[in-house]
Amino acid sequence: MSRKISRRTMMAGTAAGVAAAALNFPKPAIAQAKPFKLGLLTVKTGPLAQGGIQMEQGVQTYLKLNNNKMGDRPVEFISADTGGNPAGAKTKAQELVERNKVDVILGPLAAFELYAINDYIRQQKMPTLSLAAADDLTQRHANPFLVRASATSSQAMHPMGHYAATEMKLKRAVTIVEDFAFGYEQMGGFQASFQKDGGCVNKKLWPPIVTPDYTPYLAQITDCDVVCQGFAGSNPIRFMKQYASAGLKYPVVTGETGGDDALLTSFGEDALGLVSCCPYTLDLESDGNQRFVDGMRKNFNTVPGFYAAGLYTNCEVVAAGLKATGGDSSDREKFLNAMRSATLSDSPRGPVKFDHFGNVVGNFYVRRLGKEGAKYGLKLWNKTIKTYENVSQFWTWPEKEYLAHPVYSRNYPPLGKC
């Protein structure tokens, strides 16, 4: 028997069918419709390449451990080599933004690179999670599109100066570091903190970033009881070898790059006793760090240091921001605020939160290089001897007092009379 079906009944049935189908099949989501474009500015050539390669490995490790997703969105990852110079950083930043249409930039590595692209980031309103430590871009001339989960140039050196003066009981220091912005700001931080606690810096040495022979500078290290070096990339290895060969016996202290854990396979016994302060330490016993270390060893057969950990943590911040916005990064201001509001309880470097300038507040670890506790087939090991918690970029100074002083530079603070 045939049965007549009215148009209204047919449409109602169709609507019901569509509704039923919608229950059985997932609706198109941001994650399915549009990949999240993640751009990296790093360095793969020159003296800073060692750190730059670890930066890329840190991002890749995060993506491999998270099924190539952030906030349930698939990730398209674009890595750009700046060559470790300001012009290259600016050119590659423009390519990432204008040609690749990235949603966020990670990096760059060097402070002078970040200063070079600062105005462009502002003009493009591009969320940027920097490893570069350029102090003033989260201080007196804060960039509202910048988030930094690593550290300012001086942030690790403040506790290092305090530790050298108060616990190592050292009084007179000579500083030596590459002649560029990161070096100036590192040593300014060490000097300010060291002098605040009773120490004195009586000489500052500034070799060029490409210096094969440190002999002329080593000959000037006299009349002190500690040397603070702030070298980056592979330069710390060469410096420590030449320092020992010159017969110098003063204890050596350093910041996050000069004693980086990624250098443990390359340091020799000439570096034994090196004391460093870093926002990341390989020996941190936590689930988050162990997962990260295992990922780096599995994927790249290497142990990570500060550069890799910093970029992995940046990825965690991006993912937290995307989760808070439901995966939507189209409203850059909303997305940026979500990242700056993020708190991480178990990143590879420990707990992370941000101040109102978008700069990290977190743990900094003082370590001594030795053989005790070595793992992963390493002969040398950075063993944590003190943890400073909730370290801000202003150290123990009130924010207004700190910002009333000039940014740390080649000549500020001035040398003291020891």
PDB file of C-alpha atoms in Angstrom, residues 207-339:
ATOM      1  CA  PRO A 207      86.265  39.914  23.527  1.00  0.00           C
ATOM      2  CA  PRO A 208      84.451  39.838  20.150  1.00  0.00           C
ATOM      3  CA  ILE A 209      81.948  37.023  19.630  1.00  0.00           C
ATOM      4  CA  VAL A 210      84.347  35.340  17.188  1.00  0.00           C
ATOM      5  CA  THR A 211      87.560  35.074  19.218  1.00  0.00           C
ATOM      6  CA  PRO A 212      89.670  31.987  18.526  1.00  0.00           C
ATOM      7  CA  ASP A 213      92.359  32.948  21.046  1.00  0.00           C
ATOM      8  CA  TYR A 214      91.497  34.447  24.446  1.00  0.00           C
ATOM      9  CA  THR A 215      95.161  34.774  25.493  1.00  0.00           C
ATOM     10  CA  PRO A 216      95.286  38.610  25.364  1.00  0.00           C
ATOM     11  CA  TYR A 217      92.244  38.753  27.638  1.00  0.00           C
ATOM     12  CA  LEU A 218      93.383  36.015  30.004  1.00  0.00           C
ATOM     13  CA  ALA A 219      96.604  37.953  30.564  1.00  0.00           C
ATOM     14  CA  GLN A 220      94.523  40.799  32.008  1.00  0.00           C
ATOM     15  CA  ILE A 221      92.832  38.660  34.669  1.00  0.00           C
ATOM     16  CA  THR A 222      94.628  39.654  37.853  1.00  0.00           C
ATOM     17  CA  ASP A 223      93.951  41.036  41.314  1.00  0.00           C
ATOM     18  CA  CYS A 224      90.663  39.208  41.933  1.00  0.00           C
ATOM     19  CA  ASP A 225      89.280  36.179  43.714  1.00  0.00           C
ATOM     20  CA  VAL A 226      86.602  35.175  41.158  1.00  0.00           C
ATOM     21  CA  VAL A 227      86.060  35.368  37.402  1.00  0.00           C
ATOM     22  CA  CYS A 228      82.537  35.676  36.004  1.00  0.00           C
ATOM     23  CA  GLN A 229      82.241  34.530  32.383  1.00  0.00           C
ATOM     24  CA  GLY A 230      79.062  34.772  30.335  1.00  0.00           C
ATOM     25  CA  PHE A 231      79.981  33.098  27.043  1.00  0.00           C
ATOM     26  CA  ALA A 232      77.322  31.549  24.823  1.00  0.00           C
ATOM     27  CA  GLY A 233      77.052  28.815  22.201  1.00  0.00           C
ATOM     28  CA  SER A 234      80.252  26.770  21.978  1.00  0.00           C
ATOM     29  CA  ASN A 235      82.483  29.599  23.258  1.00  0.00           C
ATOM     30  CA  PRO A 236      82.375  28.464  26.933  1.00  0.00           C
ATOM     31  CA  ILE A 237      84.176  25.240  25.997  1.00  0.00           C
ATOM     32  CA  ARG A 238      87.053  27.059  24.308  1.00  0.00           C
ATOM     33  CA  PHE A 239      87.289  29.658  27.064  1.00  0.00           C
ATOM     34  CA  MET A 240      87.464  27.133  29.902  1.00  0.00           C
ATOM     35  CA  LYS A 241      90.180  25.134  28.097  1.00  0.00           C
ATOM     36  CA  GLN A 242      92.290  28.216  27.479  1.00  0.00           C
ATOM     37  CA  TYR A 243      91.651  29.479  31.018  1.00  0.00           C
ATOM     38  CA  ALA A 244      93.060  26.267  32.483  1.00  0.00           C
ATOM     39  CA  SER A 245      95.961  26.214  29.997  1.00  0.00           C
ATOM     40  CA  ALA A 246      96.904  29.731  31.104  1.00  0.00           C
ATOM     41  CA  GLY A 247      97.361  28.403  34.631  1.00  0.00           C
ATOM     42  CA  LEU A 248      94.614  30.577  36.139  1.00  0.00           C
ATOM     43  CA  LYS A 249      93.215  29.201  39.385  1.00  0.00           C
ATOM     44  CA  TYR A 250      90.539  31.724  40.360  1.00  0.00           C
ATOM     45  CA  PRO A 251      87.088  30.105  40.733  1.00  0.00           C
ATOM     46  CA  VAL A 252      84.807  30.727  37.748  1.00  0.00           C
ATOM     47  CA  VAL A 253      81.079  31.486  37.934  1.00  0.00           C
ATOM     48  CA  THR A 254      78.627  31.962  35.078  1.00  0.00           C
ATOM     49  CA  GLY A 255      74.982  32.249  34.003  1.00  0.00           C
ATOM     50  CA  GLU A 256      72.579  30.174  31.921  1.00  0.00           C
ATOM     51  CA  THR A 257      74.721  29.847  28.777  1.00  0.00           C
ATOM     52  CA  GLY A 258      78.261  29.619  30.155  1.00  0.00           C
ATOM     53  CA  GLY A 259      77.616  26.338  31.973  1.00  0.00           C
ATOM     54  CA  ASP A 260      74.767  24.966  29.838  1.00  0.00           C
ATOM     55  CA  ASP A 261      73.939  21.274  30.355  1.00  0.00           C
ATOM     56  CA  ALA A 262      74.098  20.674  26.595  1.00  0.00           C
ATOM     57  CA  LEU A 263      77.856  21.329  26.856  1.00  0.00           C
ATOM     58  CA  LEU A 264      78.415  18.489  29.335  1.00  0.00           C
ATOM     59  CA  THR A 265      79.495  16.143  26.536  1.00  0.00           C
ATOM     60  CA  SER A 266      82.098  18.684  25.380  1.00  0.00           C
ATOM     61  CA  PHE A 267      83.476  20.178  28.608  1.00  0.00           C
ATOM     62  CA  GLY A 268      86.738  18.687  29.803  1.00  0.00           C
ATOM     63  CA  GLU A 269      88.122  18.351  33.294  1.00  0.00           C
ATOM     64  CA  ASP A 270      89.497  21.866  32.888  1.00  0.00           C
ATOM     65  CA  ALA A 271      85.941  23.048  33.615  1.00  0.00           C
ATOM     66  CA  LEU A 272      85.566  21.137  36.899  1.00  0.00           C
ATOM     67  CA  GLY A 273      84.260  23.359  39.686  1.00  0.00           C
ATOM     68  CA  LEU A 274      82.485  25.806  37.341  1.00  0.00           C
ATOM     69  CA  VAL A 275      79.509  27.271  39.225  1.00  0.00           C
ATOM     70  CA  SER A 276      76.540  28.325  37.098  1.00  0.00           C
ATOM     71  CA  CYS A 277      73.052  29.708  37.635  1.00  0.00           C
ATOM     72  CA  CYS A 278      70.369  28.701  35.162  1.00  0.00           C
ATOM     73  CA  PRO A 279      66.563  28.636  34.828  1.00  0.00           C
ATOM     74  CA  TYR A 280      66.868  25.006  33.692  1.00  0.00           C
ATOM     75  CA  THR A 281      68.861  22.137  35.117  1.00  0.00           C
ATOM     76  CA  LEU A 282      69.175  18.611  33.763  1.00  0.00           C
ATOM     77  CA  ASP A 283      69.133  17.119  37.261  1.00  0.00           C
ATOM     78  CA  LEU A 284      65.686  18.475  38.184  1.00  0.00           C
ATOM     79  CA  GLU A 285      63.706  15.504  39.450  1.00  0.00           C
ATOM     80  CA  SER A 286      60.191  16.046  38.141  1.00  0.00           C
ATOM     81  CA  ASP A 287      57.806  14.246  35.815  1.00  0.00           C
ATOM     82  CA  GLY A 288      57.780  17.143  33.374  1.00  0.00           C
ATOM     83  CA  ASN A 289      61.553  17.297  33.096  1.00  0.00           C
ATOM     84  CA  GLN A 290      61.971  13.535  32.843  1.00  0.00           C
ATOM     85  CA  ARG A 291      59.461  13.366  29.981  1.00  0.00           C
ATOM     86  CA  PHE A 292      61.319  16.158  28.198  1.00  0.00           C
ATOM     87  CA  VAL A 293      64.773  14.632  28.756  1.00  0.00           C
ATOM     88  CA  ASP A 294      63.578  11.185  27.607  1.00  0.00           C
ATOM     89  CA  GLY A 295      62.103  12.775  24.472  1.00  0.00           C
ATOM     90  CA  MET A 296      65.337  14.605  23.630  1.00  0.00           C
ATOM     91  CA  ARG A 297      67.430  11.475  24.138  1.00  0.00           C
ATOM     92  CA  LYS A 298      65.065   9.287  22.114  1.00  0.00           C
ATOM     93  CA  ASN A 299      64.636  11.656  19.179  1.00  0.00           C
ATOM     94  CA  PHE A 300      68.064  13.287  19.012  1.00  0.00           C
ATOM     95  CA  ASN A 301      70.365  11.094  21.110  1.00  0.00           C
ATOM     96  CA  THR A 302      71.452  14.099  23.144  1.00  0.00           C
ATOM     97  CA  VAL A 303      70.925  15.612  26.559  1.00  0.00           C
ATOM     98  CA  PRO A 304      69.131  18.962  26.601  1.00  0.00           C
ATOM     99  CA  GLY A 305      70.223  22.268  27.999  1.00  0.00           C
ATOM    100  CA  PHE A 306      68.754  25.698  28.534  1.00  0.00           C
ATOM    101  CA  TYR A 307      68.093  26.418  24.846  1.00  0.00           C
ATOM    102  CA  ALA A 308      66.058  23.262  24.219  1.00  0.00           C
ATOM    103  CA  ALA A 309      64.218  23.494  27.541  1.00  0.00           C
ATOM    104  CA  GLY A 310      63.346  27.140  26.901  1.00  0.00           C
ATOM    105  CA  LEU A 311      61.724  26.380  23.553  1.00  0.00           C
ATOM    106  CA  TYR A 312      59.907  23.307  24.878  1.00  0.00           C
ATOM    107  CA  THR A 313      58.509  25.475  27.669  1.00  0.00           C
ATOM    108  CA  ASN A 314      57.507  28.144  25.137  1.00  0.00           C
ATOM    109  CA  CYS A 315      55.525  25.467  23.305  1.00  0.00           C
ATOM    110  CA  GLU A 316      53.755  24.561  26.549  1.00  0.00           C
ATOM    111  CA  VAL A 317      52.815  28.236  27.002  1.00  0.00           C
ATOM    112  CA  VAL A 318      51.429  28.427  23.447  1.00  0.00           C
ATOM    113  CA  ALA A 319      49.407  25.259  24.033  1.00  0.00           C
ATOM    114  CA  ALA A 320      48.035  26.652  27.303  1.00  0.00           C
ATOM    115  CA  GLY A 321      47.008  29.843  25.489  1.00  0.00           C
ATOM    116  CA  LEU A 322      45.234  27.893  22.761  1.00  0.00           C
ATOM    117  CA  LYS A 323      43.439  25.766  25.329  1.00  0.00           C
ATOM    118  CA  ALA A 324      42.215  28.903  27.120  1.00  0.00           C
ATOM    119  CA  THR A 325      40.867  30.384  23.851  1.00  0.00           C
ATOM    120  CA  GLY A 326      39.273  27.183  22.638  1.00  0.00           C
ATOM    121  CA  GLY A 327      41.917  26.828  19.946  1.00  0.00           C
ATOM    122  CA  ASP A 328      41.260  30.263  18.462  1.00  0.00           C
ATOM    123  CA  SER A 329      44.332  32.388  17.751  1.00  0.00           C
ATOM    124  CA  SER A 330      42.653  34.812  15.334  1.00  0.00           C
ATOM    125  CA  ASP A 331      42.150  37.481  17.996  1.00  0.00           C
ATOM    126  CA  ARG A 332      45.813  38.160  18.689  1.00  0.00           C
ATOM    127  CA  GLU A 333      45.235  40.330  21.745  1.00  0.00           C
ATOM    128  CA  LYS A 334      42.996  37.716  23.349  1.00  0.00           C
ATOM    129  CA  PHE A 335      45.436  34.936  22.484  1.00  0.00           C
ATOM    130  CA  LEU A 336      48.399  36.937  23.818  1.00  0.00           C
ATOM    131  CA  ASN A 337      46.616  37.675  27.094  1.00  0.00           C
ATOM    132  CA  ALA A 338      45.796  33.985  27.449  1.00  0.00           C
ATOM    133  CA  MET A 339      49.465  33.065  27.124  1.00  0.00           C
TER     134      MET A 339
END
